Amino acid sequence: SLSAAAEETRTRLADEAVEADKMRVRLTDELEEATTAAAESEEALGKATKELEAVGAKVPELEALVAELKEAAEEHEQVTKDADEAAEKMEDEMEGLRDQIEAKVAELAKVIEDGEPAKEMERMAAKIAEDE
């Protein structure tokens, strides 16, 4: 019975050793998988870091471009405003010239209507040419 108990203990210990070895193999496989996953993760992190650094390096370029575009937009706005003002001024001047021409035409029509001599008409034409 002592030897039966010893045999039973030996069998139990042998079974536990087999189970422990299976567990060691399983844990070794899991450790290998975890190590591989960690290496892949580290590689991906390295790539992502490099990409982020590349993007970061472009930020000042993009900021400068935005500043240039903003400046160009402001210049365009000023040029447009100046052009509008110039067009308005030219329109006013054209209207003034039109009024002057209409007044001269009315003067000539009056001279013709009043039947004044040709000499007066020549004087008026000379005066118009001089004014323009």
JSON list of C-alpha atoms in Angstrom, two decimals:
[
{"chain": "A", "resi": 1, "resn": "SER", "atom": "CA", "xyz": [0.00, 0.00, 0.00]},
{"chain": "A", "resi": 2, "resn": "LEU", "atom": "CA", "xyz": [2.96, 2.26, 0.60]},
{"chain": "A", "resi": 3, "resn": "SER", "atom": "CA", "xyz": [4.24, 1.29, -2.78]},
{"chain": "A", "resi": 4, "resn": "ALA", "atom": "CA", "xyz": [0.73, 1.70, -4.27]},
{"chain": "A", "resi": 5, "resn": "ALA", "atom": "CA", "xyz": [0.53, 5.19, -2.78]},
{"chain": "A", "resi": 6, "resn": "ALA", "atom": "CA", "xyz": [4.03, 5.95, -4.07]},
{"chain": "A", "resi": 7, "resn": "GLU", "atom": "CA", "xyz": [3.07, 4.65, -7.52]},
{"chain": "A", "resi": 8, "resn": "GLU", "atom": "CA", "xyz": [-0.10, 6.74, -7.47]},
{"chain": "A", "resi": 9, "resn": "THR", "atom": "CA", "xyz": [1.87, 9.85, -6.47]},
{"chain": "A", "resi": 10, "resn": "ARG", "atom": "CA", "xyz": [4.49, 9.13, -9.14]},
{"chain": "A", "resi": 11, "resn": "THR", "atom": "CA", "xyz": [1.73, 8.78, -11.80]},
{"chain": "A", "resi": 12, "resn": "ARG", "atom": "CA", "xyz": [0.03, 11.97, -10.59]},
{"chain": "A", "resi": 13, "resn": "LEU", "atom": "CA", "xyz": [3.36, 13.82, -10.65]},
{"chain": "A", "resi": 14, "resn": "ALA", "atom": "CA", "xyz": [4.13, 12.47, -14.14]},
{"chain": "A", "resi": 15, "resn": "ASP", "atom": "CA", "xyz": [0.69, 13.61, -15.37]},
{"chain": "A", "resi": 16, "resn": "GLU", "atom": "CA", "xyz": [1.24, 17.05, -13.78]},
{"chain": "A", "resi": 17, "resn": "ALA", "atom": "CA", "xyz": [4.70, 17.23, -15.43]},
{"chain": "A", "resi": 18, "resn": "VAL", "atom": "CA", "xyz": [3.11, 16.47, -18.83]},
{"chain": "A", "resi": 19, "resn": "GLU", "atom": "CA", "xyz": [0.45, 19.17, -18.20]},
{"chain": "A", "resi": 20, "resn": "ALA", "atom": "CA", "xyz": [3.13, 21.61, -17.02]},
{"chain": "A", "resi": 21, "resn": "ASP", "atom": "CA", "xyz": [5.16, 20.92, -20.18]},
{"chain": "A", "resi": 22, "resn": "LYS", "atom": "CA", "xyz": [2.07, 21.47, -22.37]},
{"chain": "A", "resi": 23, "resn": "MET", "atom": "CA", "xyz": [1.46, 24.75, -20.50]},
{"chain": "A", "resi": 24, "resn": "ARG", "atom": "CA", "xyz": [5.13, 25.75, -20.98]},
{"chain": "A", "resi": 25, "resn": "VAL", "atom": "CA", "xyz": [4.86, 25.08, -24.75]},
{"chain": "A", "resi": 26, "resn": "ARG", "atom": "CA", "xyz": [1.58, 27.04, -24.92]},
{"chain": "A", "resi": 27, "resn": "LEU", "atom": "CA", "xyz": [3.03, 29.95, -22.94]},
{"chain": "A", "resi": 28, "resn": "THR", "atom": "CA", "xyz": [6.17, 29.93, -25.12]},
{"chain": "A", "resi": 29, "resn": "ASP", "atom": "CA", "xyz": [3.99, 30.12, -28.27]},
{"chain": "A", "resi": 30, "resn": "GLU", "atom": "CA", "xyz": [1.93, 32.95, -26.75]},
{"chain": "A", "resi": 31, "resn": "LEU", "atom": "CA", "xyz": [5.12, 34.80, -25.77]},
{"chain": "A", "resi": 32, "resn": "GLU", "atom": "CA", "xyz": [6.45, 34.39, -29.31]},
{"chain": "A", "resi": 33, "resn": "GLU", "atom": "CA", "xyz": [3.18, 35.73, -30.77]},
{"chain": "A", "resi": 34, "resn": "ALA", "atom": "CA", "xyz": [3.19, 38.66, -28.32]},
{"chain": "A", "resi": 35, "resn": "THR", "atom": "CA", "xyz": [6.82, 39.44, -29.17]},
{"chain": "A", "resi": 36, "resn": "THR", "atom": "CA", "xyz": [6.05, 39.37, -32.90]},
{"chain": "A", "resi": 37, "resn": "ALA", "atom": "CA", "xyz": [2.98, 41.56, -32.39]},
{"chain": "A", "resi": 38, "resn": "ALA", "atom": "CA", "xyz": [5.04, 44.00, -30.29]},
{"chain": "A", "resi": 39, "resn": "ALA", "atom": "CA", "xyz": [7.72, 44.19, -33.00]},
{"chain": "A", "resi": 40, "resn": "GLU", "atom": "CA", "xyz": [5.08, 44.80, -35.69]},
{"chain": "A", "resi": 41, "resn": "SER", "atom": "CA", "xyz": [3.41, 47.41, -33.49]},
{"chain": "A", "resi": 42, "resn": "GLU", "atom": "CA", "xyz": [6.77, 49.12, -32.89]},
{"chain": "A", "resi": 43, "resn": "GLU", "atom": "CA", "xyz": [7.46, 49.14, -36.65]},
{"chain": "A", "resi": 44, "resn": "ALA", "atom": "CA", "xyz": [4.02, 50.61, -37.37]},
{"chain": "A", "resi": 45, "resn": "LEU", "atom": "CA", "xyz": [4.58, 53.21, -34.65]},
{"chain": "A", "resi": 46, "resn": "GLY", "atom": "CA", "xyz": [7.94, 54.09, -36.23]},
{"chain": "A", "resi": 47, "resn": "LYS", "atom": "CA", "xyz": [6.32, 54.55, -39.65]},
{"chain": "A", "resi": 48, "resn": "ALA", "atom": "CA", "xyz": [3.49, 56.62, -38.18]},
{"chain": "A", "resi": 49, "resn": "THR", "atom": "CA", "xyz": [6.00, 58.78, -36.31]},
{"chain": "A", "resi": 50, "resn": "LYS", "atom": "CA", "xyz": [8.00, 59.39, -39.51]},
{"chain": "A", "resi": 51, "resn": "GLU", "atom": "CA", "xyz": [4.80, 60.29, -41.40]},
{"chain": "A", "resi": 52, "resn": "LEU", "atom": "CA", "xyz": [3.75, 62.63, -38.60]},
{"chain": "A", "resi": 53, "resn": "GLU", "atom": "CA", "xyz": [7.19, 64.26, -38.63]},
{"chain": "A", "resi": 54, "resn": "ALA", "atom": "CA", "xyz": [6.93, 64.71, -42.43]},
{"chain": "A", "resi": 55, "resn": "VAL", "atom": "CA", "xyz": [3.51, 66.32, -42.03]},
{"chain": "A", "resi": 56, "resn": "GLY", "atom": "CA", "xyz": [4.87, 68.45, -39.20]},
{"chain": "A", "resi": 57, "resn": "ALA", "atom": "CA", "xyz": [7.71, 69.61, -41.43]},
{"chain": "A", "resi": 58, "resn": "LYS", "atom": "CA", "xyz": [5.15, 70.77, -44.01]},
{"chain": "A", "resi": 59, "resn": "VAL", "atom": "CA", "xyz": [3.12, 72.82, -41.51]},
{"chain": "A", "resi": 60, "resn": "PRO", "atom": "CA", "xyz": [5.35, 75.94, -41.77]},
{"chain": "A", "resi": 61, "resn": "GLU", "atom": "CA", "xyz": [5.20, 75.69, -45.59]},
{"chain": "A", "resi": 62, "resn": "LEU", "atom": "CA", "xyz": [1.41, 75.45, -45.45]},
{"chain": "A", "resi": 63, "resn": "GLU", "atom": "CA", "xyz": [1.19, 78.33, -42.98]},
{"chain": "A", "resi": 64, "resn": "ALA", "atom": "CA", "xyz": [3.36, 80.46, -45.29]},
{"chain": "A", "resi": 65, "resn": "LEU", "atom": "CA", "xyz": [1.16, 79.52, -48.25]},
{"chain": "A", "resi": 66, "resn": "VAL", "atom": "CA", "xyz": [-1.99, 80.44, -46.31]},
{"chain": "A", "resi": 67, "resn": "ALA", "atom": "CA", "xyz": [-0.41, 83.79, -45.40]},
{"chain": "A", "resi": 68, "resn": "GLU", "atom": "CA", "xyz": [0.49, 84.42, -49.06]},
{"chain": "A", "resi": 69, "resn": "LEU", "atom": "CA", "xyz": [-3.05, 83.54, -50.19]},
{"chain": "A", "resi": 70, "resn": "LYS", "atom": "CA", "xyz": [-4.53, 85.82, -47.54]},
{"chain": "A", "resi": 71, "resn": "GLU", "atom": "CA", "xyz": [-2.24, 88.66, -48.63]},
{"chain": "A", "resi": 72, "resn": "ALA", "atom": "CA", "xyz": [-3.13, 88.07, -52.30]},
{"chain": "A", "resi": 73, "resn": "ALA", "atom": "CA", "xyz": [-6.84, 88.11, -51.42]},
{"chain": "A", "resi": 74, "resn": "GLU", "atom": "CA", "xyz": [-6.40, 91.41, -49.56]},
{"chain": "A", "resi": 75, "resn": "GLU", "atom": "CA", "xyz": [-4.46, 92.88, -52.50]},
{"chain": "A", "resi": 76, "resn": "HIS", "atom": "CA", "xyz": [-7.17, 91.67, -54.91]},
{"chain": "A", "resi": 77, "resn": "GLU", "atom": "CA", "xyz": [-9.82, 93.26, -52.71]},
{"chain": "A", "resi": 78, "resn": "GLN", "atom": "CA", "xyz": [-7.92, 96.59, -52.71]},
{"chain": "A", "resi": 79, "resn": "VAL", "atom": "CA", "xyz": [-7.34, 96.48, -56.48]},
{"chain": "A", "resi": 80, "resn": "THR", "atom": "CA", "xyz": [-11.03, 95.75, -57.03]},
{"chain": "A", "resi": 81, "resn": "LYS", "atom": "CA", "xyz": [-12.00, 98.62, -54.73]},
{"chain": "A", "resi": 82, "resn": "ASP", "atom": "CA", "xyz": [-9.58, 100.98, -56.53]},
{"chain": "A", "resi": 83, "resn": "ALA", "atom": "CA", "xyz": [-10.90, 99.87, -59.93]},
{"chain": "A", "resi": 84, "resn": "ASP", "atom": "CA", "xyz": [-14.50, 100.44, -58.81]},
{"chain": "A", "resi": 85, "resn": "GLU", "atom": "CA", "xyz": [-13.61, 103.92, -57.54]},
{"chain": "A", "resi": 86, "resn": "ALA", "atom": "CA", "xyz": [-11.74, 104.74, -60.78]},
{"chain": "A", "resi": 87, "resn": "ALA", "atom": "CA", "xyz": [-14.71, 103.52, -62.87]},
{"chain": "A", "resi": 88, "resn": "GLU", "atom": "CA", "xyz": [-17.09, 105.63, -60.80]},
{"chain": "A", "resi": 89, "resn": "LYS", "atom": "CA", "xyz": [-14.85, 108.70, -61.17]},
{"chain": "A", "resi": 90, "resn": "MET", "atom": "CA", "xyz": [-14.54, 108.12, -64.93]},
{"chain": "A", "resi": 91, "resn": "GLU", "atom": "CA", "xyz": [-18.32, 107.77, -65.17]},
{"chain": "A", "resi": 92, "resn": "ASP", "atom": "CA", "xyz": [-18.75, 111.11, -63.34]},
{"chain": "A", "resi": 93, "resn": "GLU", "atom": "CA", "xyz": [-16.21, 112.75, -65.66]},
{"chain": "A", "resi": 94, "resn": "MET", "atom": "CA", "xyz": [-17.95, 111.31, -68.74]},
{"chain": "A", "resi": 95, "resn": "GLU", "atom": "CA", "xyz": [-21.26, 112.64, -67.47]},
{"chain": "A", "resi": 96, "resn": "GLY", "atom": "CA", "xyz": [-19.66, 116.09, -66.98]},
{"chain": "A", "resi": 97, "resn": "LEU", "atom": "CA", "xyz": [-18.24, 115.99, -70.51]},
{"chain": "A", "resi": 98, "resn": "ARG", "atom": "CA", "xyz": [-21.62, 114.89, -71.87]},
{"chain": "A", "resi": 99, "resn": "ASP", "atom": "CA", "xyz": [-23.25, 117.86, -70.11]},
{"chain": "A", "resi": 100, "resn": "GLN", "atom": "CA", "xyz": [-20.61, 120.22, -71.55]},
{"chain": "A", "resi": 101, "resn": "ILE", "atom": "CA", "xyz": [-21.10, 118.83, -75.07]},
{"chain": "A", "resi": 102, "resn": "GLU", "atom": "CA", "xyz": [-24.89, 119.15, -74.76]},
{"chain": "A", "resi": 103, "resn": "ALA", "atom": "CA", "xyz": [-24.47, 122.78, -73.63]},
{"chain": "A", "resi": 104, "resn": "LYS", "atom": "CA", "xyz": [-22.17, 123.53, -76.62]},
{"chain": "A", "resi": 105, "resn": "VAL", "atom": "CA", "xyz": [-24.62, 121.87, -78.98]},
{"chain": "A", "resi": 106, "resn": "ALA", "atom": "CA", "xyz": [-27.44, 123.96, -77.49]},
{"chain": "A", "resi": 107, "resn": "GLU", "atom": "CA", "xyz": [-25.32, 127.13, -77.92]},
{"chain": "A", "resi": 108, "resn": "LEU", "atom": "CA", "xyz": [-24.64, 126.24, -81.57]},
{"chain": "A", "resi": 109, "resn": "ALA", "atom": "CA", "xyz": [-28.30, 125.45, -82.15]},
{"chain": "A", "resi": 110, "resn": "LYS", "atom": "CA", "xyz": [-29.21, 128.86, -80.69]},
{"chain": "A", "resi": 111, "resn": "VAL", "atom": "CA", "xyz": [-26.65, 130.59, -82.92]},
{"chain": "A", "resi": 112, "resn": "ILE", "atom": "CA", "xyz": [-28.05, 128.81, -85.95]},
{"chain": "A", "resi": 113, "resn": "GLU", "atom": "CA", "xyz": [-31.64, 129.48, -84.87]},
{"chain": "A", "resi": 114, "resn": "ASP", "atom": "CA", "xyz": [-30.97, 133.15, -84.25]},
{"chain": "A", "resi": 115, "resn": "GLY", "atom": "CA", "xyz": [-29.48, 133.34, -87.72]},
{"chain": "A", "resi": 116, "resn": "GLU", "atom": "CA", "xyz": [-26.26, 135.02, -86.58]},
{"chain": "A", "resi": 117, "resn": "PRO", "atom": "CA", "xyz": [-23.55, 135.35, -89.24]},
{"chain": "A", "resi": 118, "resn": "ALA", "atom": "CA", "xyz": [-21.18, 132.50, -90.16]},
{"chain": "A", "resi": 119, "resn": "LYS", "atom": "CA", "xyz": [-18.36, 134.41, -88.46]},
{"chain": "A", "resi": 120, "resn": "GLU", "atom": "CA", "xyz": [-20.06, 133.93, -85.06]},
{"chain": "A", "resi": 121, "resn": "MET", "atom": "CA", "xyz": [-20.43, 130.20, -85.78]},
{"chain": "A", "resi": 122, "resn": "GLU", "atom": "CA", "xyz": [-16.71, 129.94, -86.60]},
{"chain": "A", "resi": 123, "resn": "ARG", "atom": "CA", "xyz": [-15.90, 131.75, -83.35]},
{"chain": "A", "resi": 124, "resn": "MET", "atom": "CA", "xyz": [-18.06, 129.28, -81.39]},
{"chain": "A", "resi": 125, "resn": "ALA", "atom": "CA", "xyz": [-16.50, 126.27, -83.14]},
{"chain": "A", "resi": 126, "resn": "ALA", "atom": "CA", "xyz": [-13.02, 127.63, -82.36]},
{"chain": "A", "resi": 127, "resn": "LYS", "atom": "CA", "xyz": [-14.05, 128.17, -78.72]},
{"chain": "A", "resi": 128, "resn": "ILE", "atom": "CA", "xyz": [-15.38, 124.56, -78.48]},
{"chain": "A", "resi": 129, "resn": "ALA", "atom": "CA", "xyz": [-12.18, 123.18, -79.98]},
{"chain": "A", "resi": 130, "resn": "GLU", "atom": "CA", "xyz": [-10.16, 125.29, -77.53]},
{"chain": "A", "resi": 131, "resn": "ASP", "atom": "CA", "xyz": [-12.20, 124.11, -74.52]},
{"chain": "A", "resi": 132, "resn": "GLU", "atom": "CA", "xyz": [-11.78, 120.48, -75.41]}
]
